[in-house]
C-alpha positions as a Markdown table, in Angstrom:
| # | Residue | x | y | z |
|---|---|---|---|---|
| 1 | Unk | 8.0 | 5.5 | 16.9 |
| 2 | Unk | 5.4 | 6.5 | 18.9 |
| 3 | Unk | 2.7 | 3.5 | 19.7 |
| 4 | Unk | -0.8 | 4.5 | 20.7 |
| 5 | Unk | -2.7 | 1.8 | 20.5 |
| 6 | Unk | -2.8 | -2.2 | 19.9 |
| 7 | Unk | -3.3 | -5.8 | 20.1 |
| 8 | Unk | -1.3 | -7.0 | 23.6 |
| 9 | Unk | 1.1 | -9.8 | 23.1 |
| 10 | Unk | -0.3 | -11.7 | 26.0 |
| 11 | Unk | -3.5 | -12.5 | 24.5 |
| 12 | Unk | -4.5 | -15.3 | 21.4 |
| 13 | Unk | -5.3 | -12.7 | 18.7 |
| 14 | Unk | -4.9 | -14.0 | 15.8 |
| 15 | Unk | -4.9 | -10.8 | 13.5 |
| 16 | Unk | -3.1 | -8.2 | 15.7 |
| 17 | Unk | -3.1 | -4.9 | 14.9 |
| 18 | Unk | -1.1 | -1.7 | 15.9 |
| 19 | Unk | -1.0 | 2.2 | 15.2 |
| 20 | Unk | 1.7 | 4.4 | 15.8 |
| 21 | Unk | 3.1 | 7.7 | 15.0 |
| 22 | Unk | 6.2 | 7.4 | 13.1 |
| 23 | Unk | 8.9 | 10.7 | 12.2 |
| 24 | Unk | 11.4 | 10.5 | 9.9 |
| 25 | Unk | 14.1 | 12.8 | 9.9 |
| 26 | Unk | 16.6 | 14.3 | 7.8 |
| 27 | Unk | 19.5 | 11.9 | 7.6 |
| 28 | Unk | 20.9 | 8.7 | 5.9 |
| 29 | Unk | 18.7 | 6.4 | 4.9 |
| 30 | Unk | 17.4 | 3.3 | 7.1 |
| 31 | Unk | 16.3 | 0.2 | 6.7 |
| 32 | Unk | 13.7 | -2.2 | 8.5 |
| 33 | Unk | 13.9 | -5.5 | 8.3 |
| 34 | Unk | 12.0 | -7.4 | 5.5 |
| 35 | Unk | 8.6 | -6.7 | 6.4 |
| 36 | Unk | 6.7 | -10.5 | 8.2 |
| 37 | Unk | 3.9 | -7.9 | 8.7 |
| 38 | Unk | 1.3 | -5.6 | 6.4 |
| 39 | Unk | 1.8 | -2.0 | 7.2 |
| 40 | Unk | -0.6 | 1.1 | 6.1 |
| 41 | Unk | -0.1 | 4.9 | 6.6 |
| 42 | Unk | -0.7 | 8.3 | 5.8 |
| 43 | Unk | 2.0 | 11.3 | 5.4 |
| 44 | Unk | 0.6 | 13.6 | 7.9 |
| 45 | Unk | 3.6 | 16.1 | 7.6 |
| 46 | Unk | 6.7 | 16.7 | 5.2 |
| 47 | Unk | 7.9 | 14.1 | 2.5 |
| 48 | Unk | 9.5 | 10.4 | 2.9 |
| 49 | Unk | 10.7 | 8.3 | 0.2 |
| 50 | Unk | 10.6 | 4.6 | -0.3 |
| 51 | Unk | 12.5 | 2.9 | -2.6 |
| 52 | Unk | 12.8 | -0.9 | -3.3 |
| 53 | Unk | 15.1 | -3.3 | -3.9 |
| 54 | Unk | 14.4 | -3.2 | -7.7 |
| 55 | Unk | 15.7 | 0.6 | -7.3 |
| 56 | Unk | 12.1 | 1.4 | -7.1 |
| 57 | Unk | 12.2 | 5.0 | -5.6 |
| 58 | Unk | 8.4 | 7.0 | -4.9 |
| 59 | Unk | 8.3 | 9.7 | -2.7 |
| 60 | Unk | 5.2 | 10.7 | -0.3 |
| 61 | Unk | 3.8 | 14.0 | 0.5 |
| 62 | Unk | 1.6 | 15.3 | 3.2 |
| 63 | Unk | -2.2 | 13.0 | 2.6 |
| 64 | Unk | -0.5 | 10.8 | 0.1 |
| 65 | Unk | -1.1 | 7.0 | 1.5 |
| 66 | Unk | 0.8 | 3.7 | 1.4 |
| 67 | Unk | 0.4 | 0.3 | 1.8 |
| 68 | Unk | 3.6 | -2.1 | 2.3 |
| 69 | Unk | 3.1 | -5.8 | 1.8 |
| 70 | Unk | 4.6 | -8.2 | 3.8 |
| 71 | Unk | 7.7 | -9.9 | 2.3 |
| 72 | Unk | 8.9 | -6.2 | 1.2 |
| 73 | Unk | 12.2 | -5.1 | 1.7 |
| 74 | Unk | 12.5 | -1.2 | 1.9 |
| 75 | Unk | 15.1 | 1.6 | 2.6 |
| 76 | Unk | 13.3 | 5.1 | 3.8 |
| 77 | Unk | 14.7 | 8.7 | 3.8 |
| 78 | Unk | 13.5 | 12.3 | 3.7 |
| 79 | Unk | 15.6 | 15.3 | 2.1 |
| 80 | Unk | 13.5 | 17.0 | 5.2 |
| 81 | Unk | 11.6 | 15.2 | 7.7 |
| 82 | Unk | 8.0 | 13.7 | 7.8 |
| 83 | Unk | 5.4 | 12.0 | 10.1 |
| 84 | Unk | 3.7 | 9.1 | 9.6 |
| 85 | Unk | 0.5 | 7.8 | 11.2 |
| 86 | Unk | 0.8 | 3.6 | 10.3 |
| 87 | Unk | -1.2 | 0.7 | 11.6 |
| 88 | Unk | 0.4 | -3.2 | 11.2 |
| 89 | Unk | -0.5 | -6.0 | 11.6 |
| 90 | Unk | 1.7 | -6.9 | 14.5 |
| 91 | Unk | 1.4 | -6.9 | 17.8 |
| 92 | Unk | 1.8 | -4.2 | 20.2 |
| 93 | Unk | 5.2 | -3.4 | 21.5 |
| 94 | Unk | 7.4 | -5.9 | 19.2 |
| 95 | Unk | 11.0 | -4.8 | 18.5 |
| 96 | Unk | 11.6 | -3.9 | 14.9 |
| 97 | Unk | 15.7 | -3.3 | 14.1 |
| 98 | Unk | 16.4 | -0.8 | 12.2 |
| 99 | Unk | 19.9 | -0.7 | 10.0 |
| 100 | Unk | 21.3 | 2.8 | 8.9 |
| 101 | Unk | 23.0 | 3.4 | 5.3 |
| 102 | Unk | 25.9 | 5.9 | 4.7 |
| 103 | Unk | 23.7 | 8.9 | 3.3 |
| 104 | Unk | 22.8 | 8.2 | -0.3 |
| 105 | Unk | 20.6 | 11.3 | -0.1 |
């Protein structure tokens, strides 16, 4: 991930906000943490899916948008690749961990 600009963690902000450039590639699937934060995007390039923990699978395409709500729980792939431009609301900088599944895909 690729972060370009944001709110600094050293100030008293009280809705931060971030944007970053985001590729996924080919590969077993991954999962962020459950998401404490709001996160939109656009699919700039290629095709990523989502899917939930209901089983809930959509898959993106280039100028197809998203919005993830915070309290989500997600896993993401792509059967290619595909770049994301995303803003949060989170500060600038803040570690996310990142857990990768056996490929499902």
């Amino acid at each position: 991930m690729t972060e370009i600009f944001g709110s600094d963690t050293n100030t008293d902000i009280k809705n931060p906000l971030t944007a970053a450039y985001l590729r996924i590639e080919k590969g077993p699937a991954v999962s962020p943490p459950v998401y404490d934060f709001e996160e939109a995007g656009i699919i700039l390039e290629g095709q990523i899916t989502f899917e939930d923990e209901t089983g809930r699978k959509e898959t993106l395409r280039q100028g197809d948008k998203f919005l993830i709500r915070r309290g989500t729980n997600l896993t993401v792939s792509s059967l290619t690749y595909g770049l994301i431009f995303k803003c949060e609301s989170q500060f600038m900088g803040q570690d996310i961990p990142i857990t990768i599944h056996s490929s499902k895909l």
